[in-house]
Amino acid sequence: MWIYLLITVITLSIWFVRRKYSFWKRHNVPFIEPRFPFGNIQAVGRRVHSSQLMTRFYTQTKGKHPFVGIFFFTNPVALALDLEFVKSVLVRDFAYFHDRGVYFNEKDDPISGHLFNIEGTRWTNLRKKLIPTFSSGKMKMMCPTIVTVADRFRECIQKHISEESEVEMKDLLARFTTDVIGTCAFGIDCNSLNDPDVEFRKMGKKVFELPPRRMLKFFFMATFKELARKFHIKGTAEDVSEFFFKVVRETIEYRERNNVQRNDFMNLLIQLKDNGELDGSDESVGSLSFNEVVAQAFVFFLGGFETSSTTMSYCLYELSLNEEIQERARQCVRDAVKKHGGLNYEAAMDMDYIEQCINESLRKYPPGANLIRSVTKDYAVPDSDLVFHKGMNVMIPVYAIHHDPEYWPDPEQFNPDRFAPEETAKRRPFTFMPFGEGPRICIAARFGILETKIGLATLLMNFRFSRCSKSVVPLVISPRHAVLTPEGGLWLKVEKLEE
């Protein structure tokens, strides 16, 4: 009897898997042949970065259909190939693709309930509360703090090159952005520029590293969300969560006990927690709970330190290979600083060519290589009899689109002039999406650009960057990180400029 039962179970399992893997074929949609059990994601130990894998699928199938079918484990996923389909998902039919489909578990892992993850009307309400904290006025208010940290960064680099001219810039830039975000988000002097082993730096690195075991856990959570919640699986490491809860709790208690007011993000979150509105505003948007304050400070830290540091890394790398572009960028900084009497908010806003360099870095190395949108209610695909059922995912291959020669001639060439005003005006919509697009575009994009501008401006005013014996050309992208990260770091020769 047990043998018959076992045979029945195996037979049904095989039927189930084959049925799942026939989804795209049954609907006459081109698809990438899956392999059990991973589908079209990669087996651990045989990985390239997801950006490169999705680019391979995109290139193989583009032009045959608005999207191609792939599988995460046994779940069908639509990989977008056509810009009109991308527009439908991100903007035109946003009501059907409201959520990112990212796993979070507020009950067991309250720090995961932040703006990037949460869904539905809760996301709408929370975004409305947070939008005023990223206004131009608030950015200008935080700018002097960023400049102060940037000046310490200059001193750190100067000390470093007095001993060794070949510098691993990726780690130093991450320490700079850690100190910026630590100060602006938590009002804490992290001091990671002087001590790379501080807790803030270690916790930030831990979140973005994806060793093989964590990679499997990540894909399981993303693919079987409800099952993962039933098993009380947490997406955030316990020590990371405890650290940030402790920091936020102690910061709020200290400020309230001593009536401390600072021009930073934490002060704005405290205002929302206590009053449901920001000082100077007559619009009540509703208060935040303590857990919500911690979660928003946490995601602001993650979004601000990793993406900005990698963008600066790639920009400096490209400038080190293009001396003429580097000198033009340096002159842009000098002109703006002279015009506005120093490195300040007005000068940063007047560095057009620096912004072009940043945008070209974001095109070539987008921090979010792929965007995921989850179907929130059954969606009838236009001009088709296919229905995307609730819970299914759609992937937008940002990296692949940013490297498509149809939209970006000679896409591997670093050319900031692609973002000159006249070129930007001619560009097709949805071919440049470093911060996403549509209603769920990154809320802190302007802060990230400001932080990146000030960091690059400080470096270019004081140092020259070029290749060294340890520079890797072309760069190799690490498959062990969620954000595009150069394998083995980013080594450059750094020289102090003459006064």
PDB file of C-alpha atoms in Angstrom, residues 147-297:
ATOM      1  CA  VAL A 147      29.268  68.999   3.039  1.00  0.00           C
ATOM      2  CA  THR A 148      30.770  68.657   6.537  1.00  0.00           C
ATOM      3  CA  VAL A 149      31.079  64.875   6.157  1.00  0.00           C
ATOM      4  CA  ALA A 150      32.492  65.346   2.629  1.00  0.00           C
ATOM      5  CA  ASP A 151      35.230  67.579   4.042  1.00  0.00           C
ATOM      6  CA  ARG A 152      36.172  64.829   6.511  1.00  0.00           C
ATOM      7  CA  PHE A 153      36.160  62.428   3.567  1.00  0.00           C
ATOM      8  CA  ARG A 154      38.673  64.649   1.762  1.00  0.00           C
ATOM      9  CA  GLU A 155      40.960  64.552   4.809  1.00  0.00           C
ATOM     10  CA  CYS A 156      40.621  60.770   4.987  1.00  0.00           C
ATOM     11  CA  ILE A 157      41.612  60.326   1.310  1.00  0.00           C
ATOM     12  CA  GLN A 158      44.517  62.760   1.715  1.00  0.00           C
ATOM     13  CA  LYS A 159      45.846  60.807   4.680  1.00  0.00           C
ATOM     14  CA  HIS A 160      45.412  57.530   2.818  1.00  0.00           C
ATOM     15  CA  ILE A 161      47.345  58.580  -0.298  1.00  0.00           C
ATOM     16  CA  SER A 162      50.200  59.986   1.778  1.00  0.00           C
ATOM     17  CA  GLU A 163      50.985  56.322   2.510  1.00  0.00           C
ATOM     18  CA  GLU A 164      49.749  54.570  -0.649  1.00  0.00           C
ATOM     19  CA  SER A 165      48.555  56.078  -3.947  1.00  0.00           C
ATOM     20  CA  GLU A 166      46.633  52.969  -5.039  1.00  0.00           C
ATOM     21  CA  VAL A 167      43.289  53.104  -3.234  1.00  0.00           C
ATOM     22  CA  GLU A 168      40.306  50.742  -3.005  1.00  0.00           C
ATOM     23  CA  MET A 169      37.644  53.407  -3.542  1.00  0.00           C
ATOM     24  CA  LYS A 170      34.489  51.281  -3.182  1.00  0.00           C
ATOM     25  CA  ASP A 171      34.984  50.718   0.548  1.00  0.00           C
ATOM     26  CA  LEU A 172      36.022  54.322   1.239  1.00  0.00           C
ATOM     27  CA  LEU A 173      33.008  55.666  -0.646  1.00  0.00           C
ATOM     28  CA  ALA A 174      30.703  53.328   1.273  1.00  0.00           C
ATOM     29  CA  ARG A 175      32.192  54.623   4.522  1.00  0.00           C
ATOM     30  CA  PHE A 176      31.564  58.194   3.357  1.00  0.00           C
ATOM     31  CA  THR A 177      27.894  57.495   2.524  1.00  0.00           C
ATOM     32  CA  THR A 178      27.492  55.523   5.764  1.00  0.00           C
ATOM     33  CA  ASP A 179      28.600  58.608   7.697  1.00  0.00           C
ATOM     34  CA  VAL A 180      26.311  60.864   5.630  1.00  0.00           C
ATOM     35  CA  ILE A 181      23.246  58.692   6.166  1.00  0.00           C
ATOM     36  CA  GLY A 182      24.117  57.981   9.781  1.00  0.00           C
ATOM     37  CA  THR A 183      24.202  61.727  10.393  1.00  0.00           C
ATOM     38  CA  CYS A 184      21.196  62.703   8.235  1.00  0.00           C
ATOM     39  CA  ALA A 185      18.949  59.784   9.151  1.00  0.00           C
ATOM     40  CA  PHE A 186      19.929  59.167  12.786  1.00  0.00           C
ATOM     41  CA  GLY A 187      21.830  62.248  13.866  1.00  0.00           C
ATOM     42  CA  ILE A 188      24.750  60.007  14.853  1.00  0.00           C
ATOM     43  CA  ASP A 189      28.419  60.485  14.037  1.00  0.00           C
ATOM     44  CA  CYS A 190      29.190  56.982  12.768  1.00  0.00           C
ATOM     45  CA  ASN A 191      32.870  57.832  12.193  1.00  0.00           C
ATOM     46  CA  SER A 192      33.312  54.939   9.781  1.00  0.00           C
ATOM     47  CA  LEU A 193      35.770  57.045   7.766  1.00  0.00           C
ATOM     48  CA  ASN A 194      38.217  56.689  10.647  1.00  0.00           C
ATOM     49  CA  ASP A 195      37.056  53.273  11.850  1.00  0.00           C
ATOM     50  CA  PRO A 196      35.856  50.903   9.080  1.00  0.00           C
ATOM     51  CA  ASP A 197      34.713  48.342  11.655  1.00  0.00           C
ATOM     52  CA  VAL A 198      32.030  50.477  13.310  1.00  0.00           C
ATOM     53  CA  GLU A 199      28.699  48.755  13.830  1.00  0.00           C
ATOM     54  CA  PHE A 200      26.790  50.888  11.301  1.00  0.00           C
ATOM     55  CA  ARG A 201      29.178  49.874   8.519  1.00  0.00           C
ATOM     56  CA  LYS A 202      29.092  46.178   9.418  1.00  0.00           C
ATOM     57  CA  MET A 203      25.302  46.123   9.542  1.00  0.00           C
ATOM     58  CA  GLY A 204      24.971  47.909   6.216  1.00  0.00           C
ATOM     59  CA  LYS A 205      27.328  45.459   4.488  1.00  0.00           C
ATOM     60  CA  LYS A 206      25.497  42.482   5.947  1.00  0.00           C
ATOM     61  CA  VAL A 207      22.132  43.501   4.479  1.00  0.00           C
ATOM     62  CA  PHE A 208      23.372  43.609   0.881  1.00  0.00           C
ATOM     63  CA  GLU A 209      25.567  40.527   0.809  1.00  0.00           C
ATOM     64  CA  LEU A 210      23.915  37.426  -0.664  1.00  0.00           C
ATOM     65  CA  PRO A 211      25.926  34.300   0.180  1.00  0.00           C
ATOM     66  CA  PRO A 212      24.562  31.063  -1.376  1.00  0.00           C
ATOM     67  CA  ARG A 213      22.403  30.011   1.611  1.00  0.00           C
ATOM     68  CA  ARG A 214      20.862  33.461   1.916  1.00  0.00           C
ATOM     69  CA  MET A 215      20.289  33.569  -1.845  1.00  0.00           C
ATOM     70  CA  LEU A 216      18.166  30.418  -1.635  1.00  0.00           C
ATOM     71  CA  LYS A 217      16.254  31.837   1.328  1.00  0.00           C
ATOM     72  CA  PHE A 218      15.703  35.082  -0.605  1.00  0.00           C
ATOM     73  CA  PHE A 219      14.236  33.279  -3.630  1.00  0.00           C
ATOM     74  CA  PHE A 220      12.073  31.064  -1.399  1.00  0.00           C
ATOM     75  CA  MET A 221      10.627  34.103   0.396  1.00  0.00           C
ATOM     76  CA  ALA A 222      10.036  35.926  -2.897  1.00  0.00           C
ATOM     77  CA  THR A 223       8.360  32.940  -4.542  1.00  0.00           C
ATOM     78  CA  PHE A 224       6.393  31.418  -1.662  1.00  0.00           C
ATOM     79  CA  LYS A 225       5.536  34.487   0.404  1.00  0.00           C
ATOM     80  CA  GLU A 226       2.534  33.157   2.342  1.00  0.00           C
ATOM     81  CA  LEU A 227       4.281  29.879   3.156  1.00  0.00           C
ATOM     82  CA  ALA A 228       7.343  31.810   4.355  1.00  0.00           C
ATOM     83  CA  ARG A 229       5.135  33.921   6.646  1.00  0.00           C
ATOM     84  CA  LYS A 230       3.503  30.789   8.083  1.00  0.00           C
ATOM     85  CA  PHE A 231       6.987  29.512   8.910  1.00  0.00           C
ATOM     86  CA  HIS A 232       7.754  32.897  10.559  1.00  0.00           C
ATOM     87  CA  ILE A 233      10.735  33.468   8.247  1.00  0.00           C
ATOM     88  CA  LYS A 234      12.430  36.833   8.656  1.00  0.00           C
ATOM     89  CA  GLY A 235      14.067  38.696   5.793  1.00  0.00           C
ATOM     90  CA  THR A 236      16.242  40.762   8.134  1.00  0.00           C
ATOM     91  CA  ALA A 237      18.994  39.222  10.240  1.00  0.00           C
ATOM     92  CA  GLU A 238      18.168  39.307  13.957  1.00  0.00           C
ATOM     93  CA  ASP A 239      21.272  41.273  14.949  1.00  0.00           C
ATOM     94  CA  VAL A 240      20.637  43.870  12.211  1.00  0.00           C
ATOM     95  CA  SER A 241      17.053  44.409  13.376  1.00  0.00           C
ATOM     96  CA  GLU A 242      18.048  44.640  17.042  1.00  0.00           C
ATOM     97  CA  PHE A 243      20.806  47.135  16.241  1.00  0.00           C
ATOM     98  CA  PHE A 244      18.564  49.562  14.364  1.00  0.00           C
ATOM     99  CA  PHE A 245      15.723  49.338  16.905  1.00  0.00           C
ATOM    100  CA  LYS A 246      18.230  50.106  19.666  1.00  0.00           C
ATOM    101  CA  VAL A 247      19.768  53.065  17.795  1.00  0.00           C
ATOM    102  CA  VAL A 248      16.407  54.656  16.951  1.00  0.00           C
ATOM    103  CA  ARG A 249      14.994  54.121  20.452  1.00  0.00           C
ATOM    104  CA  GLU A 250      18.046  55.675  22.129  1.00  0.00           C
ATOM    105  CA  THR A 251      18.147  58.573  19.643  1.00  0.00           C
ATOM    106  CA  ILE A 252      14.475  59.477  20.179  1.00  0.00           C
ATOM    107  CA  GLU A 253      14.730  59.163  23.966  1.00  0.00           C
ATOM    108  CA  TYR A 254      17.827  61.374  24.075  1.00  0.00           C
ATOM    109  CA  ARG A 255      16.320  64.068  21.850  1.00  0.00           C
ATOM    110  CA  GLU A 256      13.003  64.173  23.675  1.00  0.00           C
ATOM    111  CA  ARG A 257      14.675  64.182  27.098  1.00  0.00           C
ATOM    112  CA  ASN A 258      17.072  66.998  26.158  1.00  0.00           C
ATOM    113  CA  ASN A 259      14.816  68.860  23.702  1.00  0.00           C
ATOM    114  CA  VAL A 260      17.347  68.407  20.878  1.00  0.00           C
ATOM    115  CA  GLN A 261      16.390  69.701  17.417  1.00  0.00           C
ATOM    116  CA  ARG A 262      18.492  68.787  14.366  1.00  0.00           C
ATOM    117  CA  ASN A 263      18.172  69.363  10.630  1.00  0.00           C
ATOM    118  CA  ASP A 264      17.922  65.682   9.730  1.00  0.00           C
ATOM    119  CA  PHE A 265      15.519  62.965   8.635  1.00  0.00           C
ATOM    120  CA  MET A 266      15.123  61.585  12.173  1.00  0.00           C
ATOM    121  CA  ASN A 267      13.831  64.943  13.397  1.00  0.00           C
ATOM    122  CA  LEU A 268      11.190  64.887  10.644  1.00  0.00           C
ATOM    123  CA  LEU A 269      10.153  61.333  11.566  1.00  0.00           C
ATOM    124  CA  ILE A 270       9.836  62.345  15.231  1.00  0.00           C
ATOM    125  CA  GLN A 271       7.568  65.238  14.219  1.00  0.00           C
ATOM    126  CA  LEU A 272       5.338  62.812  12.310  1.00  0.00           C
ATOM    127  CA  LYS A 273       5.359  60.380  15.241  1.00  0.00           C
ATOM    128  CA  ASP A 274       4.383  63.043  17.789  1.00  0.00           C
ATOM    129  CA  ASN A 275       2.163  65.388  15.781  1.00  0.00           C
ATOM    130  CA  GLY A 276       1.154  63.707  12.518  1.00  0.00           C
ATOM    131  CA  GLU A 277       2.523  66.698  10.604  1.00  0.00           C
ATOM    132  CA  LEU A 278       5.810  68.510   9.959  1.00  0.00           C
ATOM    133  CA  ASP A 279       6.662  71.787  11.647  1.00  0.00           C
ATOM    134  CA  GLY A 280       5.662  74.715   9.456  1.00  0.00           C
ATOM    135  CA  SER A 281       3.037  72.672   7.634  1.00  0.00           C
ATOM    136  CA  ASP A 282      -0.687  73.030   8.150  1.00  0.00           C
ATOM    137  CA  GLU A 283      -1.438  69.642   6.555  1.00  0.00           C
ATOM    138  CA  SER A 284      -2.075  66.757   8.922  1.00  0.00           C
ATOM    139  CA  VAL A 285      -0.969  63.493   7.268  1.00  0.00           C
ATOM    140  CA  GLY A 286      -1.358  61.162  10.251  1.00  0.00           C
ATOM    141  CA  SER A 287       1.125  59.984  12.839  1.00  0.00           C
ATOM    142  CA  LEU A 288       3.718  57.212  12.578  1.00  0.00           C
ATOM    143  CA  SER A 289       4.099  54.436  15.132  1.00  0.00           C
ATOM    144  CA  PHE A 290       7.505  53.761  16.687  1.00  0.00           C
ATOM    145  CA  ASN A 291       7.901  50.611  14.554  1.00  0.00           C
ATOM    146  CA  GLU A 292       7.145  52.642  11.421  1.00  0.00           C
ATOM    147  CA  VAL A 293       9.743  55.241  12.397  1.00  0.00           C
ATOM    148  CA  VAL A 294      12.391  52.517  12.803  1.00  0.00           C
ATOM    149  CA  ALA A 295      11.449  50.877   9.501  1.00  0.00           C
ATOM    150  CA  GLN A 296      11.596  54.157   7.531  1.00  0.00           C
ATOM    151  CA  ALA A 297      14.925  55.178   9.084  1.00  0.00           C
TER     152      ALA A 297
END
